[in-house]
Short mmCIF file of C-alpha atoms in Angstrom, two decimals:
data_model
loop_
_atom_site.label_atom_id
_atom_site.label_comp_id
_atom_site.label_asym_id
_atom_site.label_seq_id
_atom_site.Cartn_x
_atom_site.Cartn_y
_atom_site.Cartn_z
CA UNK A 25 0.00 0.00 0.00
CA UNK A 26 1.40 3.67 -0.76
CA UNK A 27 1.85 6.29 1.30
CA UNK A 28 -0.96 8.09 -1.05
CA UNK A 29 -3.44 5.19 -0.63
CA UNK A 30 -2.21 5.81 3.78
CA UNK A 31 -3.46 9.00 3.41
CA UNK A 32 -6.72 8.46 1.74
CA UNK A 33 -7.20 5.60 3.82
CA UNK A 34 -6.08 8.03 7.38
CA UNK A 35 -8.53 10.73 5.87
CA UNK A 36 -11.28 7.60 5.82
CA UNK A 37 -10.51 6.58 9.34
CA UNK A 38 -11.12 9.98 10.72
CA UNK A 39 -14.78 10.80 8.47
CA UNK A 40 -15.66 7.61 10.34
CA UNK A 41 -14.32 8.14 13.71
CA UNK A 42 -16.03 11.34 13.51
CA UNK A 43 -19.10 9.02 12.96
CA UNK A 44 -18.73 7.09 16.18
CA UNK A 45 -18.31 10.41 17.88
CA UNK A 46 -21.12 11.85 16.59
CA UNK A 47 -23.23 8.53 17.66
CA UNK A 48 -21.62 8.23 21.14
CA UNK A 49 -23.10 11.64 21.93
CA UNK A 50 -26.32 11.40 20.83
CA UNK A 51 -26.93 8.23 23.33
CA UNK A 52 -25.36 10.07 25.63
CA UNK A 53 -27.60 13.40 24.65
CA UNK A 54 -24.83 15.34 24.05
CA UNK A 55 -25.78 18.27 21.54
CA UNK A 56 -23.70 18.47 18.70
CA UNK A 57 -24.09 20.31 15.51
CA UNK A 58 -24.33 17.88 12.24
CA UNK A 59 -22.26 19.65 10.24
CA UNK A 60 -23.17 18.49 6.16
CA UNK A 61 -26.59 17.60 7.18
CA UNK A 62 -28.05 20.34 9.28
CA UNK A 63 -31.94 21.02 8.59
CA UNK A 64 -31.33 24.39 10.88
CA UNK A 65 -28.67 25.69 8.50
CA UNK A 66 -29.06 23.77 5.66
CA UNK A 67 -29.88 25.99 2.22
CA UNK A 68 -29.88 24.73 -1.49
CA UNK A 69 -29.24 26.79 -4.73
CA UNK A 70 -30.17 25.94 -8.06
CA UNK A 71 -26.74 27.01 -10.16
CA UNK A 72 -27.20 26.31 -13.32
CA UNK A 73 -27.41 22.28 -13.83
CA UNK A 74 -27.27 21.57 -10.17
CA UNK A 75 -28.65 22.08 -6.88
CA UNK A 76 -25.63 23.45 -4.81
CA UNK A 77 -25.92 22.84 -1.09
CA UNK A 78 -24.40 25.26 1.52
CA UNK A 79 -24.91 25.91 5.44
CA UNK A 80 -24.74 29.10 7.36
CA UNK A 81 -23.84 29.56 11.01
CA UNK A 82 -23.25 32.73 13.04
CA UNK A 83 -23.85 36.66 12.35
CA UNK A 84 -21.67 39.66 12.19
CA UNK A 85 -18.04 40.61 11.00
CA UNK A 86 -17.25 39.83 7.35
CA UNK A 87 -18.79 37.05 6.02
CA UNK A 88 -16.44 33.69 5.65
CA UNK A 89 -16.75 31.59 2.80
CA UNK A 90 -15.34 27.67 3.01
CA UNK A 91 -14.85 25.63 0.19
CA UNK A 92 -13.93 22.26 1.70
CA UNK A 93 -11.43 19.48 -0.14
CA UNK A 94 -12.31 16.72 -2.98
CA UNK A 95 -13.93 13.23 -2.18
CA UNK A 96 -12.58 12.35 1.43
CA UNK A 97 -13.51 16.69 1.92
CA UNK A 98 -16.89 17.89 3.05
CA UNK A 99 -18.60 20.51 5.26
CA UNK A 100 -17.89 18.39 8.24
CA UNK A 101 -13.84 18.74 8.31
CA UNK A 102 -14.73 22.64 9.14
CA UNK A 103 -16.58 21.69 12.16
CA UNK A 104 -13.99 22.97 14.80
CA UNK A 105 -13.13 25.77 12.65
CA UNK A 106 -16.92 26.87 11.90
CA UNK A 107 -17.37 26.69 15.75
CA UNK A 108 -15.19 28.49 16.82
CA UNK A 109 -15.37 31.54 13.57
CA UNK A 110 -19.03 31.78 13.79
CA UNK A 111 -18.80 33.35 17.13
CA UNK A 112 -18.17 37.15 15.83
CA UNK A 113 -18.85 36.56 12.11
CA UNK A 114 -21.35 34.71 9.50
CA UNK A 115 -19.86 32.03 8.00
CA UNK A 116 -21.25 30.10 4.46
CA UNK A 117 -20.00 26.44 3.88
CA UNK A 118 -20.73 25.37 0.45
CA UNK A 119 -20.66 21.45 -0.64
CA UNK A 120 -18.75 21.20 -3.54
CA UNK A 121 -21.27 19.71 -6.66
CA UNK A 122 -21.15 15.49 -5.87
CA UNK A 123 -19.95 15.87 -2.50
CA UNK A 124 -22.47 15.04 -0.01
CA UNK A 125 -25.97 16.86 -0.63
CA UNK A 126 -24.97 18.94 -3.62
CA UNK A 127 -25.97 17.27 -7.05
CA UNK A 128 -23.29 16.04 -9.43
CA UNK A 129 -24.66 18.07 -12.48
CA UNK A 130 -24.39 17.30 -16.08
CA UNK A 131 -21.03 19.15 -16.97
CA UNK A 132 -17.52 17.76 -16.52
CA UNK A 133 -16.05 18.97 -12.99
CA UNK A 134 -13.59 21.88 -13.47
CA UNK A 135 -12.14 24.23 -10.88
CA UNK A 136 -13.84 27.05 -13.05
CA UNK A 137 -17.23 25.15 -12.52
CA UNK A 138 -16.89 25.02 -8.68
CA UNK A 139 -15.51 28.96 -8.79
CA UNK A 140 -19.19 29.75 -10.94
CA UNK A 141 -20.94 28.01 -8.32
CA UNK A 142 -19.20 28.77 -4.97
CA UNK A 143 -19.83 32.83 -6.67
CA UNK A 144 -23.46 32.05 -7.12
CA UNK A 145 -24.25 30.88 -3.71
CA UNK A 146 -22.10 34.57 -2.23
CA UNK A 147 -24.21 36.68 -3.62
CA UNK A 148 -27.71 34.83 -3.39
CA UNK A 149 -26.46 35.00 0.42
CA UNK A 150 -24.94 38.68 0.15
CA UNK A 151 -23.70 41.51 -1.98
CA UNK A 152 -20.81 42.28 0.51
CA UNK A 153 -16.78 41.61 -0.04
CA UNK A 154 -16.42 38.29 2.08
CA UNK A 155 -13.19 36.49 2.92
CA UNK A 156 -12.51 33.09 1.76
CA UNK A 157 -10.68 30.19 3.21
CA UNK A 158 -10.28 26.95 1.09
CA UNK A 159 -9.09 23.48 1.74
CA UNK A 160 -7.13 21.45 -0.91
CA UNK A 161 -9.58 21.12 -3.66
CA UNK A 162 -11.36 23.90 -2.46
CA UNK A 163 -7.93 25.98 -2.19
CA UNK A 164 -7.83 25.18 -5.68
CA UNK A 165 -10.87 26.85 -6.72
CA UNK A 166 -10.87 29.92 -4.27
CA UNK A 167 -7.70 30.47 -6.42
CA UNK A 168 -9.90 30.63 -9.35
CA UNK A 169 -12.85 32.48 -7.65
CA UNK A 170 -10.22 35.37 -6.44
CA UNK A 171 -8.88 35.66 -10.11
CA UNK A 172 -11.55 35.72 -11.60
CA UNK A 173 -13.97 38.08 -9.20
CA UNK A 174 -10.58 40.80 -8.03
CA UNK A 175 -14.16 42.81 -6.22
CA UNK A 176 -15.86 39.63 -4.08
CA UNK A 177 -12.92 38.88 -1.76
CA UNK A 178 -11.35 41.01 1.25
CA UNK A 179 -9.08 38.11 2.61
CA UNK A 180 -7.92 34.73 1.15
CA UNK A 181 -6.67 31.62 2.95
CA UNK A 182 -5.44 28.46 0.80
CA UNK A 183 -4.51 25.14 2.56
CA UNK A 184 -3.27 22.83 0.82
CA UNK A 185 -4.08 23.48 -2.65
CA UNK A 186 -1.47 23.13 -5.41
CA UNK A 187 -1.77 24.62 -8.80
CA UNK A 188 -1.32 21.55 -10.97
CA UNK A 189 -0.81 18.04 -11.30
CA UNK A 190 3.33 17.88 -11.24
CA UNK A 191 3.19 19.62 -8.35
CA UNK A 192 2.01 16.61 -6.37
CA UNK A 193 4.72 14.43 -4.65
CA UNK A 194 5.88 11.36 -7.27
CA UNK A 195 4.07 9.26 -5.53
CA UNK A 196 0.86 10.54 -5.06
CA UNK A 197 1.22 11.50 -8.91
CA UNK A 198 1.70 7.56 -9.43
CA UNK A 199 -1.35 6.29 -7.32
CA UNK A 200 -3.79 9.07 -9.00
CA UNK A 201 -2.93 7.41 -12.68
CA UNK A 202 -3.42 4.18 -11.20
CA UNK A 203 -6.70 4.55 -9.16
CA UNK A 204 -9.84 3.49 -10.63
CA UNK A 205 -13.25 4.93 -9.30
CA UNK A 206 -14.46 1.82 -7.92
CA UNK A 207 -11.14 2.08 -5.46
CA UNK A 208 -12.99 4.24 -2.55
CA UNK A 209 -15.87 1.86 -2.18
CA UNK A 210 -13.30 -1.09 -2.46
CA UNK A 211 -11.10 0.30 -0.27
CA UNK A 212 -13.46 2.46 2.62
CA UNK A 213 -16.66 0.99 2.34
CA UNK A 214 -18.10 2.59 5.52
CA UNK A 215 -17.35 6.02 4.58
CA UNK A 216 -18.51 5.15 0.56
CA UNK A 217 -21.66 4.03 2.11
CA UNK A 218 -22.37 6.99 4.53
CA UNK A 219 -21.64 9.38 1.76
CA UNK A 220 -24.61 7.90 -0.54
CA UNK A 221 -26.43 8.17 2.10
CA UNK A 222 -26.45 12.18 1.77
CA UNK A 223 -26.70 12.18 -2.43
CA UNK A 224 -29.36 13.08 -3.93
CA UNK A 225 -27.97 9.93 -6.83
CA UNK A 226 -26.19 7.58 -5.08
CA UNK A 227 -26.62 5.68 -8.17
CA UNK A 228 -24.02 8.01 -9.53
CA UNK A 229 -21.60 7.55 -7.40
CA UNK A 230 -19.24 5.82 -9.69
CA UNK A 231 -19.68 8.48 -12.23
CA UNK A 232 -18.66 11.36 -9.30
CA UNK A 233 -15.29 9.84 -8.84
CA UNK A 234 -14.62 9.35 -12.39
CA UNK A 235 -15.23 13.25 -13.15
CA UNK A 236 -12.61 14.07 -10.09
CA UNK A 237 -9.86 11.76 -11.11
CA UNK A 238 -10.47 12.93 -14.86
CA UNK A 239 -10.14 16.72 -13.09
CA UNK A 240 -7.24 15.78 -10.88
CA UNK A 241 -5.37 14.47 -13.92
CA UNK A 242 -5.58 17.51 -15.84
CA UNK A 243 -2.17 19.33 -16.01
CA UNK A 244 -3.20 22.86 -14.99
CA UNK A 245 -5.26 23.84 -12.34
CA UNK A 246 -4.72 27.38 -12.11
CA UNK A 247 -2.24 29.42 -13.91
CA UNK A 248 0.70 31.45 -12.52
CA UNK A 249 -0.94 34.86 -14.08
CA UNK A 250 -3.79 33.93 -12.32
CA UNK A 251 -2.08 33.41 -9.21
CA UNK A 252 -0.22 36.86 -9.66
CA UNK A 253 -3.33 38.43 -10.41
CA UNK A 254 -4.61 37.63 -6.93
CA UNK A 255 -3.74 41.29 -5.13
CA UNK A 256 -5.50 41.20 -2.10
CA UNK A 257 -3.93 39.68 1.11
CA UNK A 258 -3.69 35.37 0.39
CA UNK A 259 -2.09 33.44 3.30
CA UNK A 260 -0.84 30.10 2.17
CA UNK A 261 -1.07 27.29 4.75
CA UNK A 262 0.17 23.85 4.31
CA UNK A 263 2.29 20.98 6.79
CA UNK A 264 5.43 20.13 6.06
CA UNK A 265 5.20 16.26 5.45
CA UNK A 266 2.04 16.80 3.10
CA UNK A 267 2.61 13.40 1.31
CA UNK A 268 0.07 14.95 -1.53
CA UNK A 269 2.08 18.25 -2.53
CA UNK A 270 5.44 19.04 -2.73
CA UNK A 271 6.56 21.84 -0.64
CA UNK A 272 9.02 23.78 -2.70
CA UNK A 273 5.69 24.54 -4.91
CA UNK A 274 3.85 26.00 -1.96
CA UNK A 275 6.91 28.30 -1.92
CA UNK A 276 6.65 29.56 -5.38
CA UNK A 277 2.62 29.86 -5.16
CA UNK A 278 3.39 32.27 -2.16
CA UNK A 279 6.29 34.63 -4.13
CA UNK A 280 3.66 34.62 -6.95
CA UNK A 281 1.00 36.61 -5.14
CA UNK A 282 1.58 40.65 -4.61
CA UNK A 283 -0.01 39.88 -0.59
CA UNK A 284 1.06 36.61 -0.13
CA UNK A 285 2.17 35.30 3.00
CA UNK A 286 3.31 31.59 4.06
CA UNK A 287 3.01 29.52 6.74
CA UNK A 288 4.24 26.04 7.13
CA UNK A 289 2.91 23.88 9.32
CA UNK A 290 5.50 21.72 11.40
CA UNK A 291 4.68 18.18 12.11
CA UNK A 292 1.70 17.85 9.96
CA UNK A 293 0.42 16.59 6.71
CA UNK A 294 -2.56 17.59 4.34
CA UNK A 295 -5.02 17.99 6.97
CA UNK A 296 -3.31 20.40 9.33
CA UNK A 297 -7.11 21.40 10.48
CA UNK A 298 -7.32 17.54 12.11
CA UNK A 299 -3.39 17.47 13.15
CA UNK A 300 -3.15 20.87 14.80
CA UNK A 301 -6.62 22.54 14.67
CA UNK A 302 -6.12 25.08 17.37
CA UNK A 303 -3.27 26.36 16.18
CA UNK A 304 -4.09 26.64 12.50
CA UNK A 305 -7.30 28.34 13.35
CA UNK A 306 -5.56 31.08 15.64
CA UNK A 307 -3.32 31.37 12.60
CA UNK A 308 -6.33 31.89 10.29
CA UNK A 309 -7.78 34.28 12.68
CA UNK A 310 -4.78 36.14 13.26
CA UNK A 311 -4.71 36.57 9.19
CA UNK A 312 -8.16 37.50 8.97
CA UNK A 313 -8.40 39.77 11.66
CA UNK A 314 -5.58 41.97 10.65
CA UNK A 315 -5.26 45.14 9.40
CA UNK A 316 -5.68 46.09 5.85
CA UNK A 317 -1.98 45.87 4.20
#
C-alpha cells in the first residue's frame, strides 16, 4: 500500500471516527451540531445544472466563505473551525457539486465550474466583499474564484491546494494514474456508504469519482498569471510532510501573489485542520483579523 493510498485511507478513518463520535453523543444526549446535514442551517441553490448545497452559522463581521477538499472533503472537516469563527462573524460552507448533498450536475467537474458556483451561492447570500478560506480542492478553486472576481474577496486563505498536477509528490502522482473509481468503495466501504447516504444519486456515485480523477489528472489547475493576479492579502497554509504536494511549490505559489504570506505547518500533513486545529485556526484568525496591508 502507498503512502498516497495511507493518506486516503487516514482521511477515511477519521470521516468515520467522527461518525462514532457523533453517535456516542447522541446516546449520551450530548448536543452536537451535524455539520453536512443540518436542517437548521441547511440551504440549497439551483446554479445552473445543479442544486448546490451550503450551510450558514453565526452573524456579524465579514462574512467567511469555506470551500472544503475533494472526495474524502466535506462541510464536516470545518466543524472545529466553523465553531469556533461563527462566534463574531457569519460564516457560508458550500458542498462542492457530488460531494455530499450537492448534485453532481451534467457538466464535466472543473475548478472554473466550482468557482461559478461557490460565486453564485455569495451573492444569493450577500452583496458584501467576504473572505474566503479553502481546503485542498477547495484551495484550488478559491484560487480561481479570487482571479476571476478581483471585487468579491477582502481576505484569502489556501490550505493545501497546489496549482497543478506535477506539483504533487511522485508518488501521489503515481497512485492518482493508477486509481480506478471503484477504489474508494473497495477500499473504505463505511465512509462510501455513509456518503450515498447524503446524495441526492447515489446511483451516480461511480460516475462522481470518475469526473474528479479525470479533473485531478488535468495538467493545470490554475495558472501562474492567475495566481499573480490575486492582489489582495492570500495566506498560504500547508504541513510540512504533506505526502500529496510538494513543498518547494507551496513556496513559489506564495512569491507569486503581490499579498502573499506563508506559513508552514511543522509536524503535519494535508489535513493540518485535524493534526493541529487550534493552532491553524488562531493562525487563520490572526490573518483575517488583521489590518488592511
Amino acid at each position: 500500500m502507498s503512502k498516497y493510498r495511507n493518506v486516503r485511507m487516514a482521511l477515511c478513518a477519521i470521516f468515520v471516527a467522527t461518525l462514532i463520535v457523533f453517535g456516542a453523543q447522541a446516546q449520551n444526549k450530548v448536543e452536537t451540531v451535524p455539520y453536512g446535514a443540518n436542517p437548521a442551517a441547511g440551504h440549497s441553490l439551483r446554479v445552473d445544472d445543479a442544486n448546490i448545497y451550503y450551510e450558514t452559522y453565526g452573524s456579524g463581521g465579514t462574512p467567511l466563505v469555506l470551500l472544503h477538499g475533494g472526495l474524502y472533503g466535506y462541510i464536516e472537516e470545518f466543524g472545529e473551525l466553523i465553531g469556533e469563527l461563527s462566534k463574531h462573524r457569519r460564516v457560508i460552507a458550500i458542498a462542492t457539486r457530488g460531494h455530499g448533498k450537492s448534485d453532481i450536475g451534467t457538466k464535466p467537474f472543473s475548478y472554473s465550474l466550482f468557482a461559478d458556483d461557490a460565486f453564485a451561492v455569495i451573492r444569493h447570500e450577500t452583496s458584501d466583499k467576504v473572505d474566503v478560506l479553502g481546503f485542498s480542492d477547495g484551495a484550488i478553486t478559491s484560487y480561481t474564484l479570487a482571479s476571476a472576481h478581483p471585487e468579491l474577496i477582502r481576505r484569502l486563505v489556501a490550505i493545501g491546494g497546489p496549482r497543478k498536477f506535477a506539483d504533487w509528490t511522485p508518488s501521489a502522482q503515481a497512485e492518482e494514474r493508477n486509481s480506478k473509481p471503484s477504489d474508494v468503495e473497495r477500499d473504505s466501504p463505511q465512509f462510501a456508504s455513509a456518503r450515498k447516504m447524503l446524495m441526492p444519486q447515489p446511483e451516480r456515485w461511480l460516475e462522481f469519482n470518475e469526473k474528479l480523477n479525470a479533473m485531478w489528472l488535468g495538467p493545470v489547475y490554475v495558472t501562474d498569471d492567475q495566481i499573480q493576479s490575486i492582489r489582495i492579502p492570500t495566506l498560504i497554509i500547508a504541513g510540512d510532510h504533506d505526502p500529496y504536494n510538494q513543498i518547494p511549490k507551496f513556496v513559489e505559489l506564495f512569491q507569486l501573489l503581490p499579498k502573499g504570506e506563508l506559513a508552514i505547518i511543522p509536524g503535519c500533513g494535508h489535513v493540518v485542520l485535524e493534526c493541529k486545529g487550534q493552532f491553524t485556526i488562531s493562525a487563520v484568525k490572526t490573518f483575517l483579523d488583521g489590518a488592511e496591508n
